[in-house]
XYZ file of C-alpha atoms in Angstrom:
760
model
C -38.886 3.703 37.112
C -42.018 1.624 36.722
C -41.724 -2.025 37.505
C -42.761 -4.379 34.740
C -45.375 -7.037 35.270
C -45.601 -10.097 33.036
C -48.735 -10.018 30.917
C -50.096 -12.630 28.601
C -48.251 -13.135 25.302
C -51.041 -13.647 22.814
C -50.293 -17.035 21.249
C -49.438 -16.974 17.548
C -50.311 -13.354 16.906
C -50.961 -13.570 13.202
C -50.466 -10.842 10.633
C -53.301 -10.026 8.240
C -53.739 -12.610 5.512
C -51.956 -11.749 2.277
C -53.625 -11.488 -1.105
C -52.775 -15.032 -2.108
C -52.530 -16.453 1.385
C -49.157 -17.976 0.666
C -46.690 -15.907 2.611
C -48.245 -15.075 5.969
C -49.837 -17.094 8.699
C -53.606 -17.147 8.408
C -55.574 -15.416 11.129
C -57.963 -17.416 13.291
C -61.276 -17.476 11.467
C -64.004 -15.416 13.089
C -67.708 -16.043 12.869
C -69.911 -13.956 10.616
C -70.744 -11.436 13.332
C -69.093 -8.135 12.501
C -67.705 -5.942 15.305
C -69.404 -2.547 15.389
C -67.543 0.248 13.615
C -66.735 3.323 15.658
C -68.159 6.503 14.153
C -65.565 9.231 13.837
C -65.261 12.161 11.473
C -61.638 11.995 10.448
C -60.790 8.323 10.209
C -59.184 8.424 6.814
C -60.141 11.983 5.975
C -56.929 13.297 7.451
C -56.514 15.680 4.534
C -58.599 17.298 1.795
C -57.833 18.964 -1.521
C -59.101 22.369 -0.430
C -58.553 25.455 -2.581
C -57.472 24.365 -6.061
C -56.852 27.824 -7.510
C -53.399 28.701 -8.791
C -51.159 29.871 -5.939
C -49.456 33.187 -6.742
C -46.684 34.395 -4.415
C -45.891 38.102 -4.331
C -42.296 38.512 -3.148
C -40.038 41.414 -2.224
C -36.758 42.494 -3.742
C -34.107 39.785 -3.397
C -36.622 37.317 -1.906
C -37.401 35.213 -4.978
C -36.232 32.036 -3.246
C -39.346 32.082 -1.045
C -41.339 31.133 -4.157
C -39.302 27.938 -4.484
C -39.903 27.107 -0.827
C -43.666 27.594 -1.250
C -43.490 25.315 -4.292
C -41.599 22.625 -2.343
C -44.071 22.757 0.522
C -46.992 22.414 -1.890
C -45.257 19.749 -3.988
C -45.322 21.732 -7.229
C -42.788 23.257 -9.628
C -42.410 27.041 -9.614
C -42.492 29.653 -12.339
C -41.916 33.385 -12.380
C -44.220 35.801 -14.190
C -44.040 39.560 -14.603
C -47.643 40.447 -13.806
C -50.713 38.760 -12.339
C -52.567 38.999 -15.633
C -49.889 36.758 -17.184
C -51.128 33.813 -15.106
C -53.308 31.459 -17.162
C -54.998 28.101 -16.783
C -51.811 26.520 -18.155
C -50.151 27.367 -14.813
C -52.629 25.202 -12.858
C -49.997 22.770 -11.572
C -47.372 25.367 -10.688
C -46.689 27.929 -7.985
C -46.256 31.334 -9.601
C -43.915 34.019 -8.277
C -44.411 37.704 -9.153
C -42.168 40.577 -7.980
C -43.956 42.937 -5.614
C -43.411 46.099 -7.613
C -44.822 44.695 -10.849
C -47.692 42.909 -9.052
C -48.999 46.248 -7.800
C -49.918 47.278 -11.335
C -52.780 44.795 -11.767
C -53.355 42.767 -8.604
C -56.579 44.627 -7.820
C -58.030 43.550 -11.177
C -57.008 39.871 -10.936
C -59.397 37.035 -11.733
C -60.164 35.839 -8.204
C -61.694 32.601 -9.393
C -58.416 31.616 -11.046
C -55.709 32.654 -8.581
C -55.193 32.917 -4.823
C -52.576 35.544 -3.990
C -50.215 35.491 -1.002
C -48.061 38.460 -0.088
C -44.857 36.885 1.286
C -42.958 39.459 3.334
C -39.670 38.964 5.175
C -39.777 40.988 8.393
C -36.025 41.495 8.105
C -36.692 43.894 5.227
C -38.615 46.143 7.589
C -42.192 46.528 8.683
C -44.912 47.085 7.722
C -45.235 45.231 4.412
C -46.422 47.207 1.413
C -49.801 48.532 2.517
C -51.339 48.276 -0.955
C -50.327 44.636 -1.385
C -51.481 43.774 2.140
C -54.901 45.195 1.343
C -55.327 43.530 -2.042
C -53.776 40.078 -1.586
C -55.928 37.222 -0.323
C -53.396 36.283 2.354
C -50.130 37.497 3.847
C -47.263 35.344 5.088
C -44.759 37.026 7.400
C -41.482 35.194 7.906
C -37.940 35.487 9.158
C -34.955 34.445 7.054
C -32.820 33.478 10.033
C -34.085 31.279 11.452
C -36.590 30.115 8.832
C -39.338 27.838 10.144
C -40.437 25.607 7.289
C -43.115 23.974 9.453
C -44.633 27.434 9.968
C -44.996 27.821 6.203
C -46.425 24.287 5.885
C -48.984 25.048 8.577
C -49.883 28.394 6.994
C -50.402 26.968 3.501
C -52.296 23.915 4.787
C -54.680 26.214 6.639
C -55.306 28.994 4.120
C -55.739 26.462 1.295
C -58.076 24.337 3.442
C -56.169 21.040 3.274
C -56.665 19.914 6.894
C -59.625 18.997 9.130
C -58.266 20.687 12.246
C -61.525 22.373 13.295
C -63.573 19.202 12.786
C -61.063 17.247 14.860
C -61.446 19.718 17.742
C -65.229 19.574 17.506
C -65.083 15.792 17.860
C -63.245 15.979 21.201
C -65.310 15.524 24.382
C -63.677 18.569 26.032
C -61.499 21.414 24.725
C -59.546 24.214 26.423
C -58.245 27.638 25.346
C -55.105 29.076 26.965
C -54.847 32.865 26.811
C -51.399 34.456 26.637
C -51.606 37.635 28.678
C -48.014 38.699 28.085
C -47.420 42.217 26.727
C -44.852 40.672 24.381
C -45.047 37.118 23.025
C -41.268 36.776 23.429
C -41.837 36.420 27.183
C -44.033 33.352 26.648
C -41.744 31.485 24.261
C -39.270 29.959 26.800
C -42.153 28.174 28.566
C -44.546 27.708 25.654
C -44.165 23.902 25.724
C -45.310 23.745 29.348
C -47.876 26.554 29.095
C -49.804 24.757 26.387
C -50.081 21.322 28.016
C -53.793 20.528 28.092
C -54.726 23.379 25.749
C -56.368 22.822 22.366
C -55.974 26.406 21.143
C -53.949 29.428 22.204
C -55.342 32.956 22.370
C -53.308 36.072 21.672
C -54.863 39.127 23.320
C -54.055 42.021 20.996
C -55.410 44.553 23.478
C -52.885 43.383 26.092
C -49.871 43.706 23.801
C -47.554 46.644 24.520
C -45.629 47.972 21.560
C -42.547 49.856 22.806
C -41.914 53.368 21.506
C -38.880 55.604 21.625
C -38.350 57.115 25.032
C -39.535 54.043 26.924
C -43.272 54.583 26.449
C -45.796 52.245 24.801
C -48.257 52.686 21.979
C -51.859 53.100 23.107
C -52.892 50.565 20.462
C -50.303 48.145 19.042
C -49.766 48.664 15.326
C -50.707 46.056 12.735
C -46.990 45.558 12.100
C -46.321 44.751 15.742
C -49.341 42.456 15.999
C -48.332 40.665 12.798
C -44.852 39.959 14.125
C -46.295 38.736 17.413
C -48.606 36.313 15.590
C -45.666 35.142 13.467
C -43.504 34.470 16.535
C -46.275 32.567 18.284
C -47.070 30.408 15.279
C -43.397 29.574 14.804
C -43.261 28.093 18.308
C -46.575 26.301 18.798
C -48.541 23.749 16.830
C -51.826 24.836 18.445
C -54.425 26.766 16.449
C -54.371 30.473 17.333
C -57.305 32.628 18.424
C -56.814 36.350 17.849
C -58.796 38.615 20.175
C -59.280 42.390 20.321
C -61.155 42.752 23.619
C -62.938 46.089 24.194
C -62.920 48.177 27.385
C -66.526 47.260 28.244
C -65.637 43.559 28.227
C -62.528 43.651 30.429
C -60.195 44.593 27.575
C -58.239 47.675 26.527
C -59.440 48.381 22.976
C -61.533 51.527 22.694
C -65.090 51.113 21.409
C -65.063 54.464 19.601
C -63.810 53.050 16.270
C -65.569 49.780 15.342
C -63.938 49.853 11.901
C -60.566 49.479 13.609
C -61.679 46.084 14.884
C -62.475 44.998 11.340
C -59.038 46.114 10.167
C -57.239 44.014 12.787
C -59.518 40.995 12.606
C -59.576 40.820 8.816
C -55.803 41.095 8.731
C -55.685 38.124 11.145
C -57.679 36.132 8.572
C -55.085 37.118 5.966
C -52.302 35.968 8.309
C -53.863 32.516 8.471
C -55.048 32.713 12.092
C -57.363 29.776 12.715
C -59.942 31.463 14.988
C -61.084 35.088 15.062
C -62.805 36.398 18.212
C -65.556 38.799 17.112
C -67.414 40.655 19.845
C -71.190 40.699 19.570
C -71.511 44.440 20.205
C -69.784 45.238 16.909
C -72.102 46.532 14.157
C -73.843 43.807 12.198
C -72.228 44.941 8.953
C -68.744 44.352 10.371
C -69.649 40.952 11.762
C -71.250 39.935 8.478
C -68.280 41.077 6.382
C -65.837 39.173 8.585
C -67.974 36.043 8.364
C -68.341 36.240 4.602
C -64.614 36.836 4.085
C -63.289 34.437 6.720
C -61.763 32.002 4.232
C -60.750 28.875 6.144
C -60.609 30.683 9.487
C -63.456 30.269 11.965
C -65.395 33.040 13.659
C -65.854 32.813 17.439
C -68.655 35.193 18.445
C -68.002 36.617 21.922
C -70.391 38.101 24.471
C -69.323 39.208 27.978
C -71.505 40.779 30.668
C -69.801 42.303 33.721
C -72.905 44.059 35.085
C -73.864 41.293 37.483
C -77.505 41.575 36.365
C -77.424 39.132 33.449
C -79.741 36.143 33.905
C -79.401 32.867 32.037
C -83.115 32.253 32.542
C -84.124 35.459 30.764
C -85.411 35.743 27.203
C -82.476 38.044 26.533
C -80.019 35.188 27.007
C -81.662 33.172 24.236
C -81.841 36.227 21.955
C -78.129 36.842 22.492
C -77.324 33.226 21.647
C -79.350 33.344 18.432
C -77.721 36.622 17.405
C -74.281 35.218 18.280
C -74.566 32.317 15.864
C -75.808 34.365 12.893
C -72.318 35.226 11.703
C -70.201 32.716 13.579
C -68.897 29.158 13.578
C -68.774 29.038 17.395
C -70.337 31.138 20.149
C -69.030 32.246 23.533
C -71.211 33.704 26.322
C -69.654 34.724 29.642
C -71.230 36.563 32.560
C -70.601 37.668 36.150
C -72.960 36.061 38.665
C -73.853 36.735 42.296
C -75.203 33.396 43.464
C -73.954 29.833 43.153
C -77.352 28.643 41.909
C -76.843 30.669 38.755
C -74.344 28.022 37.702
C -77.228 25.563 37.510
C -79.295 28.118 35.610
C -76.493 28.247 33.059
C -76.560 24.459 32.713
C -80.326 24.599 32.152
C -79.771 27.251 29.480
C -77.061 25.157 27.828
C -79.341 22.126 27.778
C -82.285 24.156 26.485
C -80.528 25.685 23.485
C -78.948 22.369 22.589
C -82.360 20.721 22.604
C -84.233 23.601 20.978
C -81.595 24.329 18.335
C -79.874 21.004 17.619
C -78.129 22.363 14.526
C -76.747 25.439 16.266
C -73.054 26.270 16.505
C -70.992 24.966 19.459
C -71.444 27.042 22.616
C -68.810 27.934 25.190
C -70.593 29.367 28.225
C -69.127 29.998 31.691
C -69.666 32.269 34.659
C -66.902 34.530 35.921
C -65.561 35.053 39.407
C -64.908 32.568 42.168
C -68.619 31.787 42.437
C -68.711 30.879 38.767
C -65.761 28.487 38.796
C -68.102 25.526 39.104
C -69.464 26.331 35.622
C -65.957 26.065 34.184
C -65.828 22.420 35.203
C -69.097 21.750 33.376
C -68.369 23.618 30.155
C -66.938 21.238 27.546
C -66.225 23.422 24.529
C -63.355 25.927 24.452
C -63.194 26.502 28.203
C -60.825 29.448 28.823
C -57.945 28.410 31.087
C -54.931 30.073 32.649
C -51.553 28.806 33.864
C -49.403 29.636 36.910
C -46.621 30.839 34.595
C -48.806 33.555 33.049
C -48.368 37.094 34.441
C -52.115 37.689 34.985
C -55.352 35.821 34.398
C -57.385 36.920 31.382
C -60.716 36.966 33.259
C -61.922 36.697 36.873
C -62.194 33.121 38.111
C -60.152 31.478 35.383
C -58.654 28.119 36.345
C -55.823 26.087 34.889
C -56.455 22.804 33.095
C -54.945 21.026 36.086
C -57.292 22.794 38.513
C -60.338 21.970 36.394
C -59.371 18.305 36.175
C -58.706 18.143 39.904
C -62.109 19.736 40.559
C -63.781 17.214 38.266
C -62.019 14.398 40.107
C -63.148 15.695 43.501
C -66.725 15.934 42.204
C -66.634 12.341 41.016
C -66.841 13.389 37.361
C -63.305 12.243 36.588
C -62.743 8.999 38.528
C -59.246 7.614 38.726
C -58.417 4.879 36.248
C -55.663 2.353 35.677
C -53.996 2.908 32.307
C -51.467 0.443 30.939
C -48.628 0.241 28.487
C -48.718 -3.393 27.355
C -45.397 -4.559 25.952
C -43.587 -7.678 24.889
C -40.329 -8.814 26.550
C -38.436 -7.488 23.528
C -39.722 -3.984 24.263
C -38.495 -3.720 27.856
C -36.345 -0.769 26.860
C -39.542 1.246 26.483
C -40.328 1.187 30.217
C -39.094 4.807 30.640
C -42.477 5.736 29.160
C -43.982 5.117 32.612
C -42.435 8.186 34.291
C -43.250 10.186 31.150
C -46.945 9.326 31.375
C -46.901 10.049 35.096
C -45.364 13.438 34.314
C -48.148 14.168 31.825
C -50.852 13.084 34.258
C -49.364 15.268 36.993
C -49.105 18.300 34.708
C -52.741 17.821 33.666
C -53.967 17.189 37.198
C -55.395 13.792 36.229
C -55.995 11.215 38.981
C -55.054 8.247 36.798
C -52.220 5.817 37.343
C -50.009 4.302 34.689
C -47.893 1.165 34.589
C -45.958 -0.770 31.984
C -46.890 -4.473 31.973
C -45.745 -7.508 30.004
C -47.729 -10.372 28.582
C -48.147 -13.534 30.657
C -49.379 -16.908 29.447
C -52.211 -17.242 31.970
C -53.757 -16.032 35.191
C -54.430 -12.612 36.666
C -51.954 -10.999 34.306
C -53.685 -11.832 31.027
C -55.137 -9.171 28.736
C -58.729 -10.024 29.654
C -58.024 -9.612 33.357
C -56.673 -6.110 32.896
C -59.493 -4.990 30.607
C -62.278 -6.582 32.627
C -61.965 -4.424 35.739
C -63.998 -1.585 37.128
C -61.171 0.950 37.023
C -59.741 0.038 33.633
C -59.020 3.302 31.813
C -57.466 2.056 28.583
C -54.139 0.804 27.293
C -51.690 1.007 24.460
C -49.777 -1.889 22.899
C -46.115 -1.676 21.989
C -45.743 -3.312 19.558
C -49.226 -3.290 18.035
C -51.077 -6.612 17.892
C -53.452 -8.239 15.434
C -57.003 -7.222 16.336
C -58.490 -10.508 15.164
C -56.001 -12.617 17.114
C -56.452 -10.453 20.184
C -60.199 -11.145 20.191
C -59.875 -14.772 19.149
C -57.732 -15.604 22.190
C -59.879 -13.770 24.748
C -63.280 -15.048 25.819
C -63.956 -11.729 27.524
C -63.183 -9.577 24.475
C -65.051 -11.867 22.096
C -68.136 -11.721 24.350
C -68.479 -7.937 24.118
C -71.327 -6.374 22.117
C -73.411 -9.547 22.279
C -70.622 -11.686 20.918
C -69.476 -9.441 18.058
C -66.411 -8.246 19.946
C -65.158 -4.751 20.822
C -66.046 -1.715 18.747
C -63.383 -1.167 16.084
C -62.364 2.093 14.427
C -62.095 2.197 10.659
C -58.337 2.639 10.986
C -57.934 -0.458 13.172
C -60.238 -2.453 10.928
C -58.348 -1.684 7.728
C -54.881 -1.787 9.247
C -55.698 -4.988 11.111
C -53.492 -3.940 14.033
C -54.487 -2.450 17.375
C -52.187 -0.202 19.367
C -54.773 1.496 21.607
C -57.746 0.267 23.642
C -60.109 3.097 24.577
C -62.815 2.998 27.229
C -66.022 4.750 26.159
C -69.033 5.611 28.272
C -72.328 4.644 26.642
C -75.490 6.695 26.957
C -77.457 3.466 26.923
C -75.915 0.055 27.104
C -76.730 -3.451 28.187
C -74.546 -5.365 30.629
C -71.741 -7.376 29.118
C -71.659 -11.109 29.495
C -68.151 -11.086 30.912
C -67.808 -12.933 34.216
C -66.212 -11.270 37.233
C -62.635 -12.414 37.619
C -60.682 -10.224 40.003
C -60.763 -9.046 43.630
C -61.085 -5.471 44.872
C -58.659 -2.704 43.955
C -55.615 -1.754 46.054
C -55.058 1.709 47.530
C -53.400 4.233 45.246
C -49.681 4.826 45.761
C -48.015 8.180 45.213
C -45.659 7.478 42.358
C -47.597 4.862 40.418
C -44.314 3.304 39.330
C -44.952 -0.139 40.747
C -47.333 -2.474 38.985
C -48.540 -3.528 42.429
C -50.079 -0.089 42.870
C -52.226 -0.825 39.839
C -52.797 -4.428 40.772
C -56.081 -6.156 40.050
C -58.941 -3.722 40.558
C -62.600 -4.405 41.253
C -63.743 -7.049 38.848
C -66.053 -6.483 35.934
C -66.094 -3.766 33.294
C -69.028 -1.480 34.208
C -72.152 -2.164 32.122
C -72.332 1.429 30.837
C -68.921 1.247 29.177
C -67.548 -0.268 26.006
C -64.077 -0.944 24.645
C -62.878 0.525 21.354
C -59.945 -0.854 19.389
C -58.045 1.886 17.580
C -54.765 2.573 15.832
C -52.835 5.772 16.591
C -49.668 4.948 14.668
C -51.036 5.997 11.285
C -51.733 9.491 12.603
C -48.201 9.656 13.958
C -46.964 8.874 10.447
C -49.377 11.384 8.879
C -48.330 14.155 11.270
C -44.647 13.469 10.619
C -45.082 13.599 6.856
C -47.078 16.849 6.980
C -44.927 18.682 9.506
C -42.797 20.404 6.863
C -44.978 19.822 3.805
C -48.595 20.590 2.974
C -50.766 17.526 2.300
C -50.997 18.507 -1.373
C -47.290 17.683 -1.744
C -48.337 14.021 -1.622
C -51.598 14.168 -3.593
C -51.306 11.850 -6.579
C -47.598 11.201 -6.132
C -45.880 7.809 -6.132
C -44.482 6.214 -2.978
C -42.399 3.161 -2.052
C -43.121 1.142 1.099
C -40.575 -1.412 2.343
C -41.537 -3.923 5.029
C -41.004 -7.557 5.910
C -44.717 -8.178 6.552
C -48.095 -6.653 5.778
C -48.706 -5.809 9.423
C -45.521 -3.722 9.569
C -46.608 -1.785 6.483
C -50.332 -1.391 7.229
C -50.183 1.830 9.305
C -48.035 3.510 6.667
C -50.405 2.401 3.905
C -53.366 3.849 5.786
C -51.532 7.162 6.208
C -50.737 7.206 2.480
C -54.396 6.562 1.761
C -55.309 9.587 3.880
C -52.742 11.648 1.959
C -54.344 10.604 -1.328
C -51.114 9.161 -2.697
C -51.575 8.098 -6.316
C -49.525 4.914 -6.469
C -47.638 2.725 -3.992
C -44.777 0.421 -4.922
C -44.233 -2.337 -2.358
C -41.135 -4.309 -1.383
C -40.992 -7.370 0.905
C -44.697 -7.967 1.638
C -48.036 -8.624 0.008
C -50.626 -5.929 0.388
C -53.745 -6.716 2.469
C -56.824 -6.880 0.196
C -58.516 -4.022 2.084
C -55.997 -1.513 0.708
C -56.348 -2.657 -2.887
C -59.697 -0.843 -3.156
C -58.360 2.651 -2.472
C -54.692 2.571 -3.451
C -53.082 1.789 -6.778
C -50.475 -0.752 -5.683
C -47.694 -2.403 -7.646
C -45.111 -4.736 -6.082
C -41.486 -4.570 -7.123
C -40.765 -8.039 -8.481
C -37.418 -7.473 -10.173
C -34.649 -4.967 -10.756
C -36.323 -4.154 -14.060
C -39.528 -3.080 -12.314
C -37.523 -0.880 -9.956
C -35.676 0.705 -12.862
C -38.959 1.321 -14.665
C -40.425 3.138 -11.645
C -37.219 5.107 -11.236
C -37.300 6.485 -14.756
C -40.989 7.416 -15.047
C -41.465 11.147 -15.634
C -42.994 13.083 -12.762
C -45.452 14.882 -15.029
C -47.002 11.774 -16.499
C -50.706 11.814 -17.165
C -51.586 8.652 -15.248
C -52.630 8.636 -11.622
C -49.597 8.083 -9.467
C -47.289 8.568 -12.393
C -43.757 9.689 -11.719
C -40.631 8.541 -9.973
C -41.428 7.904 -6.279
C -41.518 11.099 -4.224
C -41.767 9.301 -0.881
C -39.937 6.254 0.481
C -41.164 4.665 3.727
C -39.137 1.874 5.321
C -40.432 -0.377 8.086
C -37.486 -2.772 7.746
C -35.312 -3.391 10.794
C -31.698 -2.268 11.294
C -30.441 -5.564 9.896
C -31.825 -4.535 6.467
C -30.087 -1.143 6.428
C -27.973 -2.042 3.390
C -31.037 -2.856 1.280
C -32.842 0.303 2.391
C -29.799 2.428 1.668
C -29.486 0.949 -1.811
C -33.087 1.738 -2.722
C -32.821 5.229 -1.281
C -29.778 5.888 -3.469
C -31.622 4.570 -6.520
C -34.635 6.795 -6.090
C -32.660 9.785 -4.917
C -30.249 9.765 -7.814
C -32.779 11.298 -10.194
C -35.141 14.192 -9.602
C -38.100 14.519 -11.903
C -40.018 17.070 -9.841
C -38.220 20.324 -10.475
C -37.241 21.882 -7.192
C -39.172 19.413 -4.999
C -37.135 17.585 -2.374
C -38.142 13.974 -1.877
C -39.049 12.492 1.502
C -37.660 9.452 3.330
C -39.328 8.079 6.469
C -37.563 5.398 8.512
C -39.878 3.632 10.975
C -37.160 1.398 12.448
C -35.778 1.995 15.934
C -32.059 2.491 15.344
C -31.127 3.535 18.881
C -29.169 0.310 19.375
C -27.528 0.230 15.950
C -26.083 2.974 13.795
C -24.591 0.747 11.131
C -25.369 2.133 7.702
C -28.083 4.536 8.860
C -30.383 4.956 5.810
C -31.382 8.412 7.069
C -27.839 9.682 6.499
C -27.767 8.122 3.040
C -31.162 9.675 2.279
C -29.944 13.156 3.218
C -26.886 12.674 1.005
C -29.174 11.587 -1.831
C -31.330 14.687 -1.687
C -34.121 13.466 0.597
C -35.606 15.165 3.624
C -35.249 12.366 6.191
C -37.463 11.637 9.201
C -37.016 8.876 11.755
C -38.895 6.739 14.227
C -38.381 9.379 16.950
C -40.650 11.841 15.144
C -43.328 9.228 14.488
C -43.173 7.947 18.071
C -43.605 11.446 19.485
C -46.584 12.265 17.261
C -48.090 8.835 17.967
C -47.740 9.483 21.708
C -49.630 12.773 21.266
C -52.468 10.922 19.550
C -52.407 8.063 22.069
C -52.809 10.498 24.964
C -55.733 12.166 23.192
C -57.408 8.805 22.726
C -56.771 7.548 26.268
C -57.455 10.653 28.381
C -59.099 13.030 25.900
C -56.571 15.814 26.454
C -53.920 17.442 24.332
C -50.219 17.258 25.084
C -48.209 19.086 22.388
C -45.558 17.313 20.359
C -42.932 19.740 21.664
C -43.762 18.843 25.286
C -43.601 15.122 24.483
C -40.069 15.561 23.181
C -39.139 17.871 26.061
C -40.579 15.796 28.906
C -39.720 12.315 27.689
C -36.015 12.868 27.194
C -33.818 10.968 24.794
C -34.494 7.595 26.446
C -38.005 7.436 25.035
C -37.123 8.487 21.531
């Protein structure tokens, strides 16, 4: 258990000023200098509208209910038609179901600009699905009835309809890893999938290594499409990571024969139909096949792959550049891997990487490593989609592969990943959250990171104040629990206010609009001028083994290095966004009405930002006045009386106005003491359903671990809502916080597994 050090309570932490300034305490006025805004690609672009064609679900005999589930996930009513040609523009706002047998009569002649067709096949009815429908539908969703994974369907629809920025988010990370499952059957990986994927940003399924059992105890030489489809389905049901499907040939350390290139197209195109996020396409394949896959990739991304096992490949040769240029012709990413004979060839690779980046600045991302023990050094330098292994895997996928932990340990030993002090800064009221310390230590150990973590509390003055912790050589970042006002945080710290020539720390768009900071990130600058902060602390103590005592993190060498800057960010809104889109596609919220209950604007701000990202049409508020910044992008109406509540409750869901309709989503940030009020409103808005078969959503942000009196979540479930609690949001927020602080991915499932019930 980590000891808790007192840390400075920021005096009079003020919430953002309300619209009329009457209800909330006014923030300390800042001068006209504006803190720099952090550039990031997905600040409030968490979702997008994507494919707006009419979704048509082709379903098997007795499986009509899957159409209703698709409709719920997409937030639309459902209709049943007899044939595809019966679908018209009047069905634009519905999900259409068509029986498989009747769909076969005209699906090939459908108007592709009007409809997007999905062949939904239950594997319990037998495999393979109807071959004709598989070939002619745009996509194919394979599912099991028992158990049914709704989040799998939400992920599938969000991807194939292009409603998420998952690829762009990965591209924005400073370093990404791929874990390759080398099991002959995915079932063998599932018991340890939570641990296997720690540190990984994508998971590869090697089709050529799969072994499909046959009668008599033998195995198929090449696994059938049916078997591969079920394997992909099983993997996607158990991991949130994007999947890379690979059919590696015999010449490139795989088992797929090179005699039938068209077979590769058949498997890889079917993977696109299954909604696989990344498709590994080997460069040796005929240009026509590579071009067709690229042109028909939908929202999947093509990863061009080149491997050379001859030992004669040279990164300094003209051939290397030619291969790179050919790789990116029909690809979104490129991978080049070679066997080397001399350690110096690792440096030749780095020269090649630098050259193509400089010569072709608009080229696709490149993953380039050398194989074998000699080439392991290159794996520490590669930053995009570095292939990794794990001790729990039966075999490594390629010679010289290292685990994420081994790569991080190597970087630390080379001085490229120096140890840092990372803090969880809490208030005395949040002492129950100290079990997070062993959880973070567990994550750092699993990832092989050298950092230390400690939970600390605010102190009025002295060496324990916020400035003292931030202004040290080994400061690696911190999170606040609870979040604090960004303006007050800067106003009460001479050190923070002096950053960036007196404009203060860099602030993300999320933190700026929300007004609350829950994460401080340390960023290395390519060019920066020294800060004006004075040195304030003595040298750092030696590192202890467990990192549980705050003394082990005690005051480090004074002075934030001149080549670093601090970034204020907010991770909570992404935790809310991820929770709301776990079982529903983003389009379920587009244009809908929502209710947000909170006792102050600061408590509601993260939820409002998440609703903005989800393109919610209208927000009704209860208990607070909306910060002016949100009035520009959200249509907001406060509930001022019972009459206004009744009016919102009775609005038809299919109204023509933006945000029209009875609220689909209710978010409560009120504490346990307000459970009765929350329960009453949930009953009011759950009593009527104006959205056909859509099930409404209730999100409770209050920590109810200490009180179960009148749990609104139970009332919500009884009133027809799908209910989510603070535990889900906290877990997803922790995932995002770890990404921000250490730049590495820890899956939601591992957070819940490793933290135990005490954290959530």
